[in-house]
């Protein structure tokens, strides 16, 4: 039940009244009715117990004219009788044992709180003061506390009330077996409260981790509107948020809420698109909800539950429409206490002091009456000899054994603490003055093993280590519900090992073996990135394909990563692959064709040279100053060969070689042609009378000028290479997915100086040849030179735009093509006509013929 403000007020008044009464009166008398213990047995050391043997009460209207009547408790609650039995069992076991507290007997005193918070506080104070009928001494106003420890209460809210009332005095200690509210861990509010059931703090976190583990990120939640549900849900929500789980809705409910509240909840659940509902409900609230869910056919949802109802066989029995089938959730680990079941089935010892309560119990257990009432219905008459093994009800149901075990552990913890305090070794020192604060200190440090092998200790908040079993509601073929254990949660382990679920053995909602999916958006596959949807929770997103050159290699990645410079995304954007390196190689068709052309040119040049050597004595060769011709042929050969340096992967050497070899050979080549042209011009001038120009441009001058022109280029090249030589480089800009391996110029000035110088010579050569074209020379050489220079210039002028606009390796190809084309131009125009005459028209190759021109 909720921890309502009005109870706090009542409690305060109660405390105030008792302190006032002490101050006023000389002798000690009691206010109000004396309470009668329901179960009592004397011992050397007394333990108190507060249980709700009744779960409800009859509201009586006070008229303020006579003394208020005693609280009328109703609805016998077998569960708390079981807890009381567990406590008796532990006490008797300790009493029987010769190891623990030898020679000391434990006694007990138990009260019925009727599930009523104010009464819980009253009986707690009664235990504290001993103001019961039996133990009232006539004179003493000051006495030690009657009991050292209170075992109980069952629910969180009454426990909190008792802890608030007695906690500040540290007397007595309180140990609860079933109060899970995380609020009770607050030691500033409840300094003397301990418990043997883990705090909901752990349960909420465990639930969130479980939900995350099962891949559900879009869920709904229903909670009890009390300490249990609200506190538990708050922790769950916090943890879930951290784990990236989104709550589509979170509604609260209390069993006394009006029916339209339930209908609203059903509407919310039905209109949602999440398939998983987390129910942080106490079994009493779920009871009410379940009825309405059945009526409204609310099936098909995957329920996730708390220890509040997950292992409650009464809820399971109620669920006729199988709404909760397949539910998965936490429960206190199954336990077994040997001998407890047999002990419990022996009801007779409960008939110790309050025979009226016992009679009620007996009558309820066996549905009989000792005395027939006057009412019409005739009931079976009790004989007092009924056999408990023949009946089946919640008293004989042992499904709450883990909780009985908690009671048992609590009693043992106290016994072990006392054992230490009394310095027990064979015998105990019974004269030690017991002080609850000392007991509390010892209890917090206690660490022992129960006979079942479980360790018992408390952390600094007075909570035991959190350990939960994960159970799954599995319906067998015969319709019998089975709470199957499918995993474990242990908060004492390292974070990554805490949760351990066997997903394979779970049967899900709708009796399916397939793990249900409850997400707002499907996972983003690798190659895409998450983009949140505006105005919706973080679990709702779109998957956007990564851009070119970016990848994501995991599912649900938030960003795409840009690939390193030298690599590029693959088609699926899932990995970076190395960019293809591009250069003109010998292996590809274009490269091999150009190589072949270059080699062919070389061969043709060699062949022409051979022919010239063979016919070197003929007038045709002799007339055409053979020295320059052979030099030209040699340089042409070099021109053809230098194109090969452009093919293949650029290296430091090939880069330096390329342009310089090209520049020097071409200059050599053109200066030879220039020499020839000048010779033609000079020869003509020489024919004019009175001049002997030939003297000025004889073979020596020719050699010197060719050498001189070439030397200038060599100097330019040396300067270029020494100041800023070309080097191999990688071009990433041209293509996105390819690297172009190329030669950087180093210095553009050097490059253009080399080209410019070639151009200059070519122009000079062209002009000279043009001037000489009409001149009658021997075999019209000037005309062919003009023609070849035309081709040369045309090729190189078209080269520039083609070179600039060709991408990647094609620019290199264009350059090679220009080299080859201009070389072939020179070769064919200057030498082929002569070869033609030498080989096929030898009759023209005579001195006469030459001179005839
Ligand atoms: C404890 O044992 C003694 C005898 O060993 C017995 O007299 C006493 O009644 C027992 N007390 C309880 C609470 O079982
Ligand atoms: C305690 O000892 C008595 C007598 O030996 C025995 O009958 C009883 O079952 C024992 N109780 C427990 C809880 O072991
Ligand atoms: C409930 O479900 C059953 C079968 O699934 C169907 O026959 C029935 O009409 C449903 N009732 C309501 C109220 O939707
Ligand atoms: C309970 O004990 C009283 C006296 O001790 C006895 O008269 C009564 O019959 C007992 N009740 C039962 C149900 O055995
Ligand atoms: C118990 O007493 C014996 C002798 O009386 C002694 O040897 C033993 O160490 C003591 N044990 C403890 C735990 O004090
Ligand atoms: C994903 O990419 C990162 C770096 O880009 C790399 O370190 C990691 O190994 C990759 N993971 C997989 C599964 O490929
Ligand atoms: C890309 O994705 C398609 C379809 O998912 C798959 O068939 C293909 O193998 C993938 N390619 C690469 C390179 O991963």
Coordinates of N, CA and C and ligand atoms in Angstrom, one line a residue, residues 570-575, ligand 7:
X570 N 33.8 0.8 -50.7 CA 33.3 -0.1 -51.7 C 31.8 0.1 -52.0
X571 N 31.3 -0.7 -52.9 CA 29.9 -0.5 -53.4 C 28.9 -0.4 -52.2
X572 N 29.1 -1.3 -51.2 CA 28.1 -1.3 -50.1 C 28.4 -0.4 -49.0
X573 N 29.5 0.4 -49.1 CA 29.9 1.4 -48.1 C 30.2 0.7 -46.8
X574 N 30.7 -0.5 -46.9 CA 31.0 -1.2 -45.6 C 32.5 -1.3 -45.3
X575 N 33.3 -1.0 -46.3 CA 34.8 -1.1 -46.0 C 35.5 -0.2 -47.0
Ligands
LIG7 C1 26.8 -5.9 -51.1 O1 25.6 -6.2 -50.6 C2 24.9 -7.2 -51.4 C3 23.5 -7.3 -50.9 O2 23.5 -7.2 -49.5 C4 25.7 -8.5 -51.4 O3 25.1 -9.4 -52.2 C5 27.1 -8.2 -51.9 O4 27.9 -9.4 -51.7 C6 27.8 -7.1 -51.1 N1 29.0 -6.7 -51.7 C7 30.1 -6.5 -51.0 C8 31.3 -6.2 -51.7 O5 30.1 -6.7 -49.8

